DNA sequence: TGTACATCAGTGAACGCGCGTTCACTGATGTAC
DNA sequence: TGTACATCAGTGAACGCGCGTTCACTGATGTAC
C-alpha cells in the first residue's frame, strides 16, 4: 500500500509534501524556490542551505546531489535571475513603438522585475561585491550587459543628434533612477513620503518628468 | 618597567596596538571603526563581533563592556551614520544659494556620503528589512526624515507654483536617482558603461540633465 | 514479459568550525579618609 | 600625602548552537538480456 502510494505520486513535481515519492522529481527547482523565499526573508548571507532543504522536505544532505555547494546554488539563482531579467527587458523594448516609449517601458520592466523578484535581485547584485570577480565578469559579458545595451539603444534612438557625452549621462541617469526607485521601494523607504498611489504609476510619472521628456 | 610603560601610554586613544594600556581608553570608538571596516568587506550579516574585537586588539569578551550585544553595536553604527548623513545634507543645503543649487548639492552630498561611508550606508539601509520595525520607525521620526524634508523644501522652493503631485514626483525622482547612482557606483555596476570621468562630475551632469533643470 | 543489475537520488548521523555570549577572574583607576 | 577600597574595563576559557559539508548507506528507477 505504501509502495503503491509512492508509485502513484511518482514523477509529479510540486506535489504535497506528505505524498512525495522517494525520488523527488524536481528537487533542484524546489530547492531554488525554497532558497528564494528564505533569501527574501533573511538575505543572501542570512539564509541556510539546511533550512532550504527542510523547506523542500528533504534531508540536509540532499541538496548536494544537485549543487556542488551553497555557492553553486546562489550562482544558479543568479543565472536564472539574469535570464528572466533580460528576457523581461527585451520584451519591454520590443513591445514599445516609439523610442521614448521604449525608454519608459524598459524602466518599468526593470522596476517591476525587482519588485516581483526581490530575492533574485539581492543575489544578482549582492554577489558582485564578493569572491569570484572572475566568474562575474565572465557572466557580465554574456548576460548582464545585454539589458544595458537596450538602454543605450533606446537613448540613442531618442536623441540621435545629441553629443555622445550627453547620451551617456542620460543612460546613467536612467539606470540610476530606476535602480534607486526599485531599491527604495523594496526597503520601504518611501513610507516617509506618504502613499501616492500605485508604485508603477509613480514611476511612470517620475520617468516622464525626468529622463523620458528631457530637453 | 612593564607597568611604567603602561602608565605612560595610559589615556591616549588610537595608539599603536603593542603599547596599548590595559584600559583601552576608547574601545567603543575603536570597535565601531573595526566593525565598519569589516562590514565594508563582508557585509552587515557577514561580519563577526569576535573579528572586530581581534582587530581592535582586545579579547572577544571585551565588546560586551560597551555594547549589550551585536545588535547594539549595529544600532550605534546606524545612529552615528544618520547623524553624520543628516549633518552633511544640512551643510550642503545651507551652503547653496539658489533652490536649484540646493537640490544639486543635496544630491551630491547624498552620493558623496554613500561612497565615503559604504559600511554606514549598508547598516543604515540594511537594518530596515529586519527585526525591530518599532525601533526603526522611532528613529525615522527623528533622524531619518530630516534629510527627506530638506529635499522636499528644495523642490518646493524650485517649483513654488507646480501642483503638489508634480512636486512629489520630482522628490521621488530625485531621491531615486541619487540613491541608485550611489548604489550602482558602490557595486561597480557602472564598469560596464566605461570610464567617463570622476563620479561626482558625472552625477552633477546627470542631475542637471534631469531633476535640476526640469521643465 | 520478467528478472538481475547498474545507477542514482535520497537518508540519517556525524564532523569540524565559527560565532554570539557568559562567567569567574584580575589588573588598573579614582576616590574617601 | 599616602593608603584602603569600590568600581570598572579588561582577560581567557568555555558554553551551546547552527551551519556547511561528508560519508556510508538504502530505496527507487530504468535498462540489458
Tab-separated table of C-alpha atoms (C1' of nucleotides) in Angstrom:
chain	number	residue	atom	x	y	z
A	1	UNK	CA	0.000	0.000	0.000
A	2	UNK	CA	2.781	2.352	0.967
A	3	UNK	CA	4.664	1.469	-2.187
A	4	UNK	CA	1.577	1.849	-4.303
A	5	UNK	CA	1.029	5.380	-2.996
A	6	UNK	CA	4.592	6.247	-3.813
A	7	UNK	CA	4.309	4.883	-7.320
A	8	UNK	CA	1.170	6.826	-7.952
A	9	UNK	CA	2.730	10.125	-6.955
A	10	UNK	CA	5.986	9.456	-8.729
A	11	UNK	CA	7.038	11.934	-11.371
A	12	UNK	CA	4.653	14.668	-10.373
A	13	UNK	CA	6.723	17.672	-9.225
A	14	UNK	CA	5.466	20.314	-6.796
A	15	UNK	CA	3.147	17.911	-5.063
A	16	UNK	CA	2.121	17.839	-1.417
A	17	UNK	CA	4.965	17.113	0.970
A	18	UNK	CA	3.343	14.068	2.620
A	19	UNK	CA	2.714	12.202	-0.603
A	20	UNK	CA	6.126	12.899	-2.083
A	21	UNK	CA	7.907	9.963	-3.712
A	22	UNK	CA	11.331	8.836	-2.620
A	23	UNK	CA	12.688	10.450	-5.727
A	24	UNK	CA	11.539	13.989	-5.517
A	25	UNK	CA	11.105	14.630	-9.212
A	26	UNK	CA	12.310	18.193	-9.366
A	27	UNK	CA	14.285	18.821	-6.237
A	28	UNK	CA	16.616	21.224	-7.984
A	29	UNK	CA	13.831	23.641	-8.840
A	30	UNK	CA	12.172	23.130	-5.462
A	31	UNK	CA	15.417	23.968	-3.662
A	32	UNK	CA	15.858	27.119	-5.705
A	33	UNK	CA	12.315	28.187	-4.894
A	34	UNK	CA	12.862	27.481	-1.193
A	35	UNK	CA	16.150	29.366	-1.217
A	36	UNK	CA	14.484	32.342	-2.881
A	37	UNK	CA	11.812	32.592	-0.238
A	38	UNK	CA	14.401	32.284	2.538
A	39	UNK	CA	16.651	34.906	0.931
A	40	UNK	CA	13.662	37.213	0.701
A	41	UNK	CA	13.318	36.929	4.464
A	42	UNK	CA	16.922	36.625	5.685
A	43	UNK	CA	19.111	37.995	2.926
A	44	UNK	CA	21.761	36.312	0.816
A	45	UNK	CA	24.174	35.812	3.696
A	46	UNK	CA	21.408	35.016	6.160
A	47	UNK	CA	19.792	32.017	4.530
A	48	UNK	CA	20.994	28.480	5.184
A	49	UNK	CA	21.181	25.530	2.862
A	50	UNK	CA	19.842	23.313	5.632
A	51	UNK	CA	16.718	25.432	6.001
A	52	UNK	CA	16.187	25.300	2.252
A	53	UNK	CA	16.430	21.500	2.384
A	54	UNK	CA	13.967	21.282	5.260
A	55	UNK	CA	11.587	23.634	3.465
A	56	UNK	CA	11.819	21.408	0.378
A	57	UNK	CA	11.016	18.404	2.582
A	58	UNK	CA	14.293	16.538	2.126
A	59	UNK	CA	17.293	15.727	4.289
A	60	UNK	CA	20.076	18.254	4.739
A	61	UNK	CA	22.411	16.230	2.552
A	62	UNK	CA	20.035	16.022	-0.401
A	63	UNK	CA	20.956	19.406	-1.953
A	64	UNK	CA	24.465	18.099	-2.628
A	65	UNK	CA	23.056	15.788	-5.282
A	66	UNK	CA	22.115	18.894	-7.284
A	67	UNK	CA	24.615	21.570	-6.270
A	68	UNK	CA	28.314	21.247	-5.519
A	69	UNK	CA	27.958	23.664	-2.609
A	70	UNK	CA	25.996	26.638	-1.371
A	71	UNK	CA	27.808	28.968	-3.772
A	72	UNK	CA	26.662	26.856	-6.698
A	73	UNK	CA	23.031	27.252	-5.664
A	74	UNK	CA	23.487	31.012	-5.449
A	75	UNK	CA	25.128	31.075	-8.870
A	76	UNK	CA	22.212	29.101	-10.292
A	77	UNK	CA	19.814	31.656	-8.815
A	78	UNK	CA	21.913	34.471	-10.213
A	79	UNK	CA	21.941	32.944	-13.678
A	80	UNK	CA	18.215	32.296	-13.615
A	81	UNK	CA	17.695	35.860	-12.435
A	82	UNK	CA	19.690	37.425	-15.245
A	83	UNK	CA	17.961	35.244	-17.801
A	84	UNK	CA	14.489	36.265	-16.639
A	85	UNK	CA	15.545	39.873	-16.175
A	86	UNK	CA	16.978	40.197	-19.672
A	87	UNK	CA	14.012	38.467	-21.195
A	88	UNK	CA	11.678	40.903	-19.429
A	89	UNK	CA	13.700	43.894	-20.631
A	90	UNK	CA	13.775	42.520	-24.160
A	91	UNK	CA	10.027	42.054	-24.195
A	92	UNK	CA	9.520	45.590	-22.904
A	93	UNK	CA	11.835	47.047	-25.511
A	94	UNK	CA	10.172	45.169	-28.346
A	95	UNK	CA	6.663	45.890	-27.196
A	96	UNK	CA	7.089	49.664	-27.317
A	97	UNK	CA	6.765	51.594	-30.554
A	98	UNK	CA	8.479	54.940	-30.142
A	99	UNK	CA	11.952	55.488	-28.667
A	100	UNK	CA	10.527	57.366	-25.696
A	101	UNK	CA	8.064	54.542	-25.067
A	102	UNK	CA	10.939	52.070	-25.269
A	103	UNK	CA	12.833	54.031	-22.622
A	104	UNK	CA	9.814	54.242	-20.349
A	105	UNK	CA	8.887	50.577	-20.729
A	106	UNK	CA	12.471	49.499	-20.099
A	107	UNK	CA	12.385	51.414	-16.824
A	108	UNK	CA	9.037	49.981	-15.827
A	109	UNK	CA	10.195	46.443	-16.627
A	110	UNK	CA	13.376	46.965	-14.601
A	111	UNK	CA	11.461	48.067	-11.521
A	112	UNK	CA	8.704	45.518	-11.964
A	113	UNK	CA	11.226	42.689	-12.076
A	114	UNK	CA	12.953	43.971	-8.936
A	115	UNK	CA	9.700	44.263	-7.010
A	116	UNK	CA	8.444	40.881	-8.176
A	117	UNK	CA	11.761	39.072	-7.676
A	118	UNK	CA	13.385	40.751	-4.677
A	119	UNK	CA	15.437	37.691	-3.786
A	120	UNK	CA	16.750	37.320	-7.309
A	121	UNK	CA	17.783	40.975	-7.289
A	122	UNK	CA	19.563	40.606	-3.981
A	123	UNK	CA	21.548	37.656	-5.273
A	124	UNK	CA	22.226	39.270	-8.650
A	125	UNK	CA	23.557	42.489	-7.170
A	126	UNK	CA	24.789	41.098	-3.883
A	127	UNK	CA	27.152	38.522	-5.360
A	128	UNK	CA	29.096	41.212	-7.157
A	129	UNK	CA	30.957	42.595	-4.150
A	130	UNK	CA	32.236	39.188	-3.078
A	131	UNK	CA	34.734	36.492	-4.055
A	132	UNK	CA	34.607	35.466	-7.706
A	133	UNK	CA	35.250	38.613	-9.677
A	134	UNK	CA	36.498	36.407	-12.498
A	135	UNK	CA	33.279	34.452	-12.844
A	136	UNK	CA	31.267	37.649	-12.507
A	137	UNK	CA	32.966	39.470	-15.338
A	138	UNK	CA	32.503	36.330	-17.426
A	139	UNK	CA	28.765	36.497	-16.877
A	140	UNK	CA	28.804	40.234	-17.451
A	141	UNK	CA	29.979	39.685	-20.987
A	142	UNK	CA	27.015	37.498	-21.830
A	143	UNK	CA	24.019	38.184	-19.709
A	144	UNK	CA	24.426	41.252	-17.636
A	145	UNK	CA	25.369	43.732	-20.317
A	146	UNK	CA	22.501	42.963	-22.664
A	147	UNK	CA	19.964	44.950	-20.631
A	148	UNK	CA	22.375	47.844	-20.577
A	149	UNK	CA	22.716	47.712	-24.350
A	150	UNK	CA	18.955	48.038	-24.768
A	151	UNK	CA	19.059	51.159	-22.634
A	152	UNK	CA	21.875	52.591	-24.740
A	153	UNK	CA	19.924	51.802	-27.904
A	154	UNK	CA	16.762	53.457	-26.620
A	155	UNK	CA	18.592	56.628	-25.618
A	156	UNK	CA	20.394	56.696	-28.947
A	157	UNK	CA	17.131	56.374	-30.835
A	158	UNK	CA	15.556	59.078	-28.684
A	159	UNK	CA	18.400	61.587	-29.130
A	160	UNK	CA	20.192	60.694	-32.355
A	161	UNK	CA	21.778	64.149	-32.677
A	162	UNK	CA	22.860	64.660	-29.071
A	163	UNK	CA	26.576	64.555	-28.203
A	164	UNK	CA	27.823	61.178	-27.041
A	165	UNK	CA	28.570	62.502	-23.579
A	166	UNK	CA	25.028	63.767	-23.089
A	167	UNK	CA	23.648	60.442	-24.196
A	168	UNK	CA	25.983	58.709	-21.788
A	169	UNK	CA	24.816	60.967	-18.979
A	170	UNK	CA	21.205	60.207	-19.818
A	171	UNK	CA	21.928	56.483	-19.770
A	172	UNK	CA	23.492	56.797	-16.313
A	173	UNK	CA	20.617	58.942	-15.095
A	174	UNK	CA	18.011	56.485	-16.378
A	175	UNK	CA	19.717	53.479	-14.901
A	176	UNK	CA	20.194	55.274	-11.594
A	177	UNK	CA	16.611	56.426	-11.291
A	178	UNK	CA	15.064	53.033	-11.938
A	179	UNK	CA	17.580	51.200	-9.774
A	180	UNK	CA	17.161	53.694	-6.943
A	181	UNK	CA	13.386	53.642	-7.218
A	182	UNK	CA	13.349	49.852	-7.038
A	183	UNK	CA	15.744	49.638	-4.088
A	184	UNK	CA	13.990	52.343	-2.068
A	185	UNK	CA	10.636	50.763	-2.759
A	186	UNK	CA	11.904	47.350	-1.628
A	187	UNK	CA	13.326	48.843	1.564
A	188	UNK	CA	10.063	50.593	2.310
A	189	UNK	CA	11.898	53.911	2.399
A	190	UNK	CA	9.122	55.703	0.553
A	191	UNK	CA	6.847	55.224	3.533
A	192	UNK	CA	8.206	58.519	4.866
A	193	UNK	CA	6.830	60.263	1.783
A	194	UNK	CA	3.271	59.099	2.282
A	195	UNK	CA	1.180	56.989	-0.043
A	196	UNK	CA	0.891	58.388	-3.537
A	197	UNK	CA	-0.856	55.683	-5.455
A	198	UNK	CA	0.415	52.560	-7.177
A	199	UNK	CA	4.215	52.332	-7.429
A	200	UNK	CA	4.174	51.779	-11.181
A	201	UNK	CA	2.176	54.934	-11.865
A	202	UNK	CA	4.500	56.951	-9.632
A	203	UNK	CA	7.447	55.549	-11.513
A	204	UNK	CA	5.957	56.348	-14.917
A	205	UNK	CA	5.309	59.958	-13.881
A	206	UNK	CA	8.820	60.281	-12.463
A	207	UNK	CA	10.365	58.855	-15.620
A	208	UNK	CA	8.350	61.116	-17.931
A	209	UNK	CA	9.156	64.114	-15.786
A	210	UNK	CA	12.881	63.481	-15.977
A	211	UNK	CA	14.594	61.130	-18.402
A	212	UNK	CA	11.893	60.437	-20.994
A	213	UNK	CA	10.967	64.024	-21.846
A	214	UNK	CA	14.367	65.568	-21.255
A	215	UNK	CA	15.161	68.742	-23.263
B	1	UNK	CA	59.236	48.616	33.655
B	2	UNK	CA	56.248	46.945	32.137
B	3	UNK	CA	53.967	48.865	34.426
B	4	UNK	CA	55.796	52.111	33.728
B	5	UNK	CA	55.217	51.718	30.008
B	6	UNK	CA	51.565	51.111	30.588
B	7	UNK	CA	51.239	54.204	32.724
B	8	UNK	CA	52.950	56.344	30.119
B	9	UNK	CA	50.586	55.257	27.355
B	10	UNK	CA	47.521	55.357	29.536
B	11	UNK	CA	44.713	57.589	28.390
B	12	UNK	CA	45.901	58.091	24.837
B	13	UNK	CA	43.293	56.612	22.476
B	14	UNK	CA	44.018	55.313	18.981
B	15	UNK	CA	47.616	54.451	19.787
B	16	UNK	CA	49.732	51.592	18.448
B	17	UNK	CA	48.388	48.178	19.352
B	18	UNK	CA	51.566	46.984	21.096
B	19	UNK	CA	51.791	49.881	23.510
B	20	UNK	CA	48.141	49.863	24.411
B	21	UNK	CA	47.316	50.211	28.105
B	22	UNK	CA	45.266	47.677	29.981
B	23	UNK	CA	42.411	50.099	29.846
B	24	UNK	CA	41.991	50.837	26.230
B	25	UNK	CA	40.851	54.408	26.507
B	26	UNK	CA	38.348	54.472	23.706
B	27	UNK	CA	37.454	50.914	22.936
B	28	UNK	CA	33.914	51.814	21.999
B	29	UNK	CA	35.009	54.020	19.119
B	30	UNK	CA	37.750	51.580	18.122
B	31	UNK	CA	35.257	48.726	17.957
B	32	UNK	CA	32.908	50.757	15.797
B	33	UNK	CA	35.756	51.601	13.436
B	34	UNK	CA	36.810	47.964	13.263
B	35	UNK	CA	33.238	46.843	12.645
B	36	UNK	CA	32.868	49.389	9.850
B	37	UNK	CA	35.928	48.125	8.037
B	38	UNK	CA	34.777	44.529	8.428
B	39	UNK	CA	31.265	45.357	7.228
B	40	UNK	CA	32.773	47.068	4.207
B	41	UNK	CA	34.426	43.776	3.346
B	42	UNK	CA	31.904	41.153	4.470
B	43	UNK	CA	28.568	42.910	4.695
B	44	UNK	CA	26.295	43.523	7.667
B	45	UNK	CA	25.418	39.856	8.147
B	46	UNK	CA	28.915	38.689	7.280
B	47	UNK	CA	30.968	40.452	9.912
B	48	UNK	CA	31.602	38.958	13.333
B	49	UNK	CA	31.897	40.647	16.698
B	50	UNK	CA	34.851	38.419	17.510
B	51	UNK	CA	36.766	39.631	14.468
B	52	UNK	CA	36.032	43.223	15.404
B	53	UNK	CA	37.418	42.568	18.883
B	54	UNK	CA	40.551	40.943	17.498
B	55	UNK	CA	41.021	43.821	15.072
B	56	UNK	CA	40.696	46.251	17.981
B	57	UNK	CA	43.329	44.225	19.831
B	58	UNK	CA	41.168	43.076	22.735
B	59	UNK	CA	39.676	39.797	23.880
B	60	UNK	CA	36.438	38.542	22.397
B	61	UNK	CA	34.553	39.323	25.595
B	62	UNK	CA	35.669	42.939	25.797
B	63	UNK	CA	32.990	44.358	23.467
B	64	UNK	CA	30.332	43.353	25.974
B	65	UNK	CA	31.588	46.081	28.325
B	66	UNK	CA	30.427	48.634	25.735
B	67	UNK	CA	27.562	47.027	23.866
B	68	UNK	CA	24.803	44.789	25.175
B	69	UNK	CA	25.077	42.583	22.103
B	70	UNK	CA	25.939	42.612	18.421
B	71	UNK	CA	22.662	44.305	17.559
B	72	UNK	CA	23.519	47.192	19.877
B	73	UNK	CA	26.795	47.780	18.033
B	74	UNK	CA	24.928	47.846	14.736
B	75	UNK	CA	22.374	50.264	16.126
B	76	UNK	CA	25.180	52.529	17.332
B	77	UNK	CA	26.661	52.477	13.835
B	78	UNK	CA	23.265	53.194	12.368
B	79	UNK	CA	22.715	56.150	14.685
B	80	UNK	CA	26.166	57.553	14.008
B	81	UNK	CA	25.540	57.114	10.299
B	82	UNK	CA	22.267	59.013	10.311
B	83	UNK	CA	23.785	61.795	12.395
B	84	UNK	CA	26.691	62.275	10.009
B	85	UNK	CA	24.466	61.850	6.973
B	86	UNK	CA	21.964	64.467	8.106
B	87	UNK	CA	24.693	66.851	9.085
B	88	UNK	CA	26.263	66.503	5.623
B	89	UNK	CA	22.912	67.109	3.929
B	90	UNK	CA	22.250	70.116	6.143
B	91	UNK	CA	25.609	71.636	5.327
B	92	UNK	CA	25.011	71.075	1.612
B	93	UNK	CA	21.569	72.664	1.791
B	94	UNK	CA	22.810	75.699	3.698
B	95	UNK	CA	25.883	76.192	1.549
B	96	UNK	CA	23.937	76.555	-1.681
B	97	UNK	CA	22.333	79.857	-2.660
B	98	UNK	CA	19.630	79.173	-5.233
B	99	UNK	CA	16.960	76.473	-4.964
B	100	UNK	CA	18.387	74.598	-7.945
B	101	UNK	CA	21.854	74.706	-6.372
B	102	UNK	CA	20.367	73.404	-3.116
B	103	UNK	CA	18.815	70.489	-4.982
B	104	UNK	CA	22.045	69.699	-6.786
B	105	UNK	CA	24.228	69.978	-3.692
B	106	UNK	CA	21.830	67.810	-1.689
B	107	UNK	CA	22.209	65.118	-4.330
B	108	UNK	CA	25.971	65.419	-4.421
B	109	UNK	CA	26.184	65.250	-0.615
B	110	UNK	CA	23.931	62.170	-0.589
B	111	UNK	CA	26.133	60.305	-3.043
B	112	UNK	CA	29.375	61.530	-1.536
B	113	UNK	CA	28.346	60.257	1.886
B	114	UNK	CA	27.412	56.875	0.448
B	115	UNK	CA	30.695	56.495	-1.412
B	116	UNK	CA	32.772	57.661	1.546
B	117	UNK	CA	30.854	55.629	4.140
B	118	UNK	CA	29.766	52.457	2.370
B	119	UNK	CA	29.592	50.436	5.575
B	120	UNK	CA	27.435	53.044	7.290
B	121	UNK	CA	25.084	53.027	4.321
B	122	UNK	CA	24.827	49.253	4.354
B	123	UNK	CA	23.912	49.267	8.021
B	124	UNK	CA	21.540	52.236	7.696
B	125	UNK	CA	19.589	50.729	4.830
B	126	UNK	CA	20.204	47.080	5.603
B	127	UNK	CA	18.778	47.132	9.094
B	128	UNK	CA	15.415	48.277	7.819
B	129	UNK	CA	14.199	44.971	6.405
B	130	UNK	CA	14.909	43.077	9.601
B	131	UNK	CA	13.621	42.606	13.129
B	132	UNK	CA	12.834	45.828	15.040
B	133	UNK	CA	10.327	47.664	12.951
B	134	UNK	CA	9.264	49.501	16.103
B	135	UNK	CA	12.682	50.902	16.849
B	136	UNK	CA	13.128	51.771	13.203
B	137	UNK	CA	10.016	53.850	12.894
B	138	UNK	CA	11.019	55.571	16.112
B	139	UNK	CA	14.304	56.617	14.565
B	140	UNK	CA	12.550	57.559	11.369
B	141	UNK	CA	10.643	60.235	13.197
B	142	UNK	CA	13.781	61.925	14.447
B	143	UNK	CA	16.763	61.317	12.254
B	144	UNK	CA	15.863	59.647	9.052
B	145	UNK	CA	13.170	62.016	7.854
B	146	UNK	CA	15.160	65.211	8.237
B	147	UNK	CA	17.173	64.678	5.062
B	148	UNK	CA	13.946	63.974	3.236
B	149	UNK	CA	12.466	67.228	4.498
B	150	UNK	CA	15.372	69.191	3.055
B	151	UNK	CA	14.721	67.592	-0.309
B	152	UNK	CA	11.040	68.483	-0.091
B	153	UNK	CA	11.971	72.066	0.814
B	154	UNK	CA	14.401	72.402	-2.078
B	155	UNK	CA	11.875	71.123	-4.589
B	156	UNK	CA	9.206	73.391	-3.163
B	157	UNK	CA	11.480	76.410	-3.455
B	158	UNK	CA	12.404	75.435	-7.003
B	159	UNK	CA	8.816	74.951	-8.213
B	160	UNK	CA	6.587	77.004	-5.937
B	161	UNK	CA	3.739	77.076	-8.451
B	162	UNK	CA	3.778	73.450	-9.549
B	163	UNK	CA	0.968	71.112	-8.451
B	164	UNK	CA	1.693	69.157	-5.296
B	165	UNK	CA	1.662	65.875	-7.178
B	166	UNK	CA	4.310	67.043	-9.622
B	167	UNK	CA	6.490	68.206	-6.758
B	168	UNK	CA	6.012	64.872	-5.071
B	169	UNK	CA	7.015	63.077	-8.260
B	170	UNK	CA	10.118	65.219	-8.542
B	171	UNK	CA	11.049	64.450	-4.947
B	172	UNK	CA	10.730	60.715	-5.653
B	173	UNK	CA	12.701	61.058	-8.873
B	174	UNK	CA	15.496	62.999	-7.171
B	175	UNK	CA	15.782	60.606	-4.284
B	176	UNK	CA	15.725	57.638	-6.638
B	177	UNK	CA	18.402	58.969	-8.943
B	178	UNK	CA	20.902	59.794	-6.222
B	179	UNK	CA	20.236	56.582	-4.323
B	180	UNK	CA	20.503	54.486	-7.466
B	181	UNK	CA	23.638	56.280	-8.606
B	182	UNK	CA	25.290	55.696	-5.243
B	183	UNK	CA	24.316	52.016	-5.063
B	184	UNK	CA	25.368	51.229	-8.623
B	185	UNK	CA	28.641	53.051	-8.138
B	186	UNK	CA	29.326	51.095	-4.936
B	187	UNK	CA	28.571	47.815	-6.651
B	188	UNK	CA	30.885	48.661	-9.534
B	189	UNK	CA	27.988	48.236	-11.928
B	190	UNK	CA	28.985	51.263	-13.975
B	191	UNK	CA	32.113	49.450	-15.130
B	192	UNK	CA	30.041	48.074	-18.000
B	193	UNK	CA	29.467	51.650	-19.214
B	194	UNK	CA	33.156	52.505	-19.485
B	195	UNK	CA	35.027	55.213	-17.636
B	196	UNK	CA	33.512	58.643	-18.031
B	197	UNK	CA	35.494	60.783	-15.656
B	198	UNK	CA	35.078	61.428	-11.940
B	199	UNK	CA	31.895	60.094	-10.414
B	200	UNK	CA	30.901	63.422	-8.916
B	201	UNK	CA	31.065	65.245	-12.251
B	202	UNK	CA	29.021	62.504	-13.880
B	203	UNK	CA	26.466	62.832	-11.131
B	204	UNK	CA	26.266	66.619	-11.439
B	205	UNK	CA	25.682	66.379	-15.183
B	206	UNK	CA	23.056	63.688	-14.698
B	207	UNK	CA	21.280	65.737	-12.049
B	208	UNK	CA	21.274	68.919	-14.146
B	209	UNK	CA	20.072	66.997	-17.159
B	210	UNK	CA	17.099	65.561	-15.306
B	211	UNK	CA	15.823	66.766	-11.950
B	212	UNK	CA	17.516	70.159	-11.530
B	213	UNK	CA	16.549	71.731	-14.837
B	214	UNK	CA	13.220	70.003	-15.291
B	215	UNK	CA	10.541	71.937	-17.245
C	1	DT	C1'	7.212	-10.224	-20.224
C	2	DG	C1'	10.020	-10.919	-16.330
C	3	DT	C1'	14.304	-10.544	-13.842
C	4	DA	C1'	19.340	-9.116	-12.474
C	5	DC	C1'	21.887	-5.223	-12.028
C	6	DA	C1'	23.972	-0.598	-12.557
C	7	DT	C1'	22.839	3.909	-11.453
C	8	DC	C1'	21.366	7.464	-8.961
C	9	DA	C1'	18.616	10.431	-5.725
C	10	DG	C1'	17.642	10.183	-1.497
C	11	DT	C1'	18.681	9.271	4.132
C	12	DG	C1'	20.477	9.996	8.764
C	13	DA	C1'	24.144	10.620	11.534
C	14	DA	C1'	28.222	12.834	12.333
C	15	DC	C1'	32.319	16.108	11.649
C	16	DG	C1'	34.526	20.435	12.439
C	17	DC	C1'	34.236	25.191	12.703
C	18	DG	C1'	32.992	29.833	13.757
C	19	DC	C1'	30.123	32.608	16.100
C	20	DG	C1'	27.472	35.062	19.948
C	21	DT	C1'	27.548	35.107	24.531
C	22	DT	C1'	28.675	34.036	29.543
C	23	DC	C1'	31.401	33.615	33.683
C	24	DA	C1'	34.677	33.811	37.218
C	25	DC	C1'	38.681	36.272	37.334
C	26	DT	C1'	42.222	40.172	37.566
C	27	DG	C1'	44.614	44.350	36.833
C	28	DA	C1'	44.023	49.440	36.718
C	29	DT	C1'	41.735	53.708	38.206
C	30	DG	C1'	39.918	57.050	41.059
C	31	DT	C1'	38.270	58.436	45.461
C	32	DA	C1'	37.248	58.732	50.573
C	33	DC	C1'	39.670	59.152	54.574
D	1	DT	C1'	50.332	62.877	51.027
D	2	DG	C1'	49.624	58.131	51.434
D	3	DT	C1'	46.706	54.169	51.744
D	4	DA	C1'	42.346	51.002	51.662
D	5	DC	C1'	38.771	50.028	48.848
D	6	DA	C1'	34.936	50.216	45.477
D	7	DT	C1'	34.430	50.269	40.725
D	8	DC	C1'	35.113	49.069	36.323
D	9	DA	C1'	37.340	47.647	31.864
D	10	DG	C1'	39.701	44.194	30.603
D	11	DT	C1'	41.089	38.590	30.240
D	12	DG	C1'	40.813	33.730	28.912
D	13	DA	C1'	38.372	29.808	28.853
D	14	DA	C1'	34.281	27.682	27.934
D	15	DC	C1'	29.217	27.004	26.532
D	16	DG	C1'	25.828	25.902	23.130
D	17	DC	C1'	24.212	26.352	18.669
D	18	DG	C1'	23.721	26.446	13.783
D	19	DC	C1'	25.783	25.827	9.673
D	20	DG	C1'	28.299	23.747	5.565
D	21	DT	C1'	29.745	19.574	4.321
D	22	DT	C1'	30.876	14.459	4.283
D	23	DC	C1'	30.081	9.534	4.446
D	24	DA	C1'	28.391	5.016	4.393
D	25	DC	C1'	24.014	3.582	3.465
D	26	DT	C1'	19.458	2.385	1.105
D	27	DG	C1'	15.423	2.579	-1.634
D	28	DA	C1'	13.751	3.547	-6.403
D	29	DT	C1'	14.378	3.674	-11.415
D	30	DG	C1'	15.436	2.252	-15.809
D	31	DT	C1'	17.643	-0.897	-18.827
D	32	DA	C1'	20.006	-5.072	-20.860
D	33	DC	C1'	19.048	-9.633	-21.526
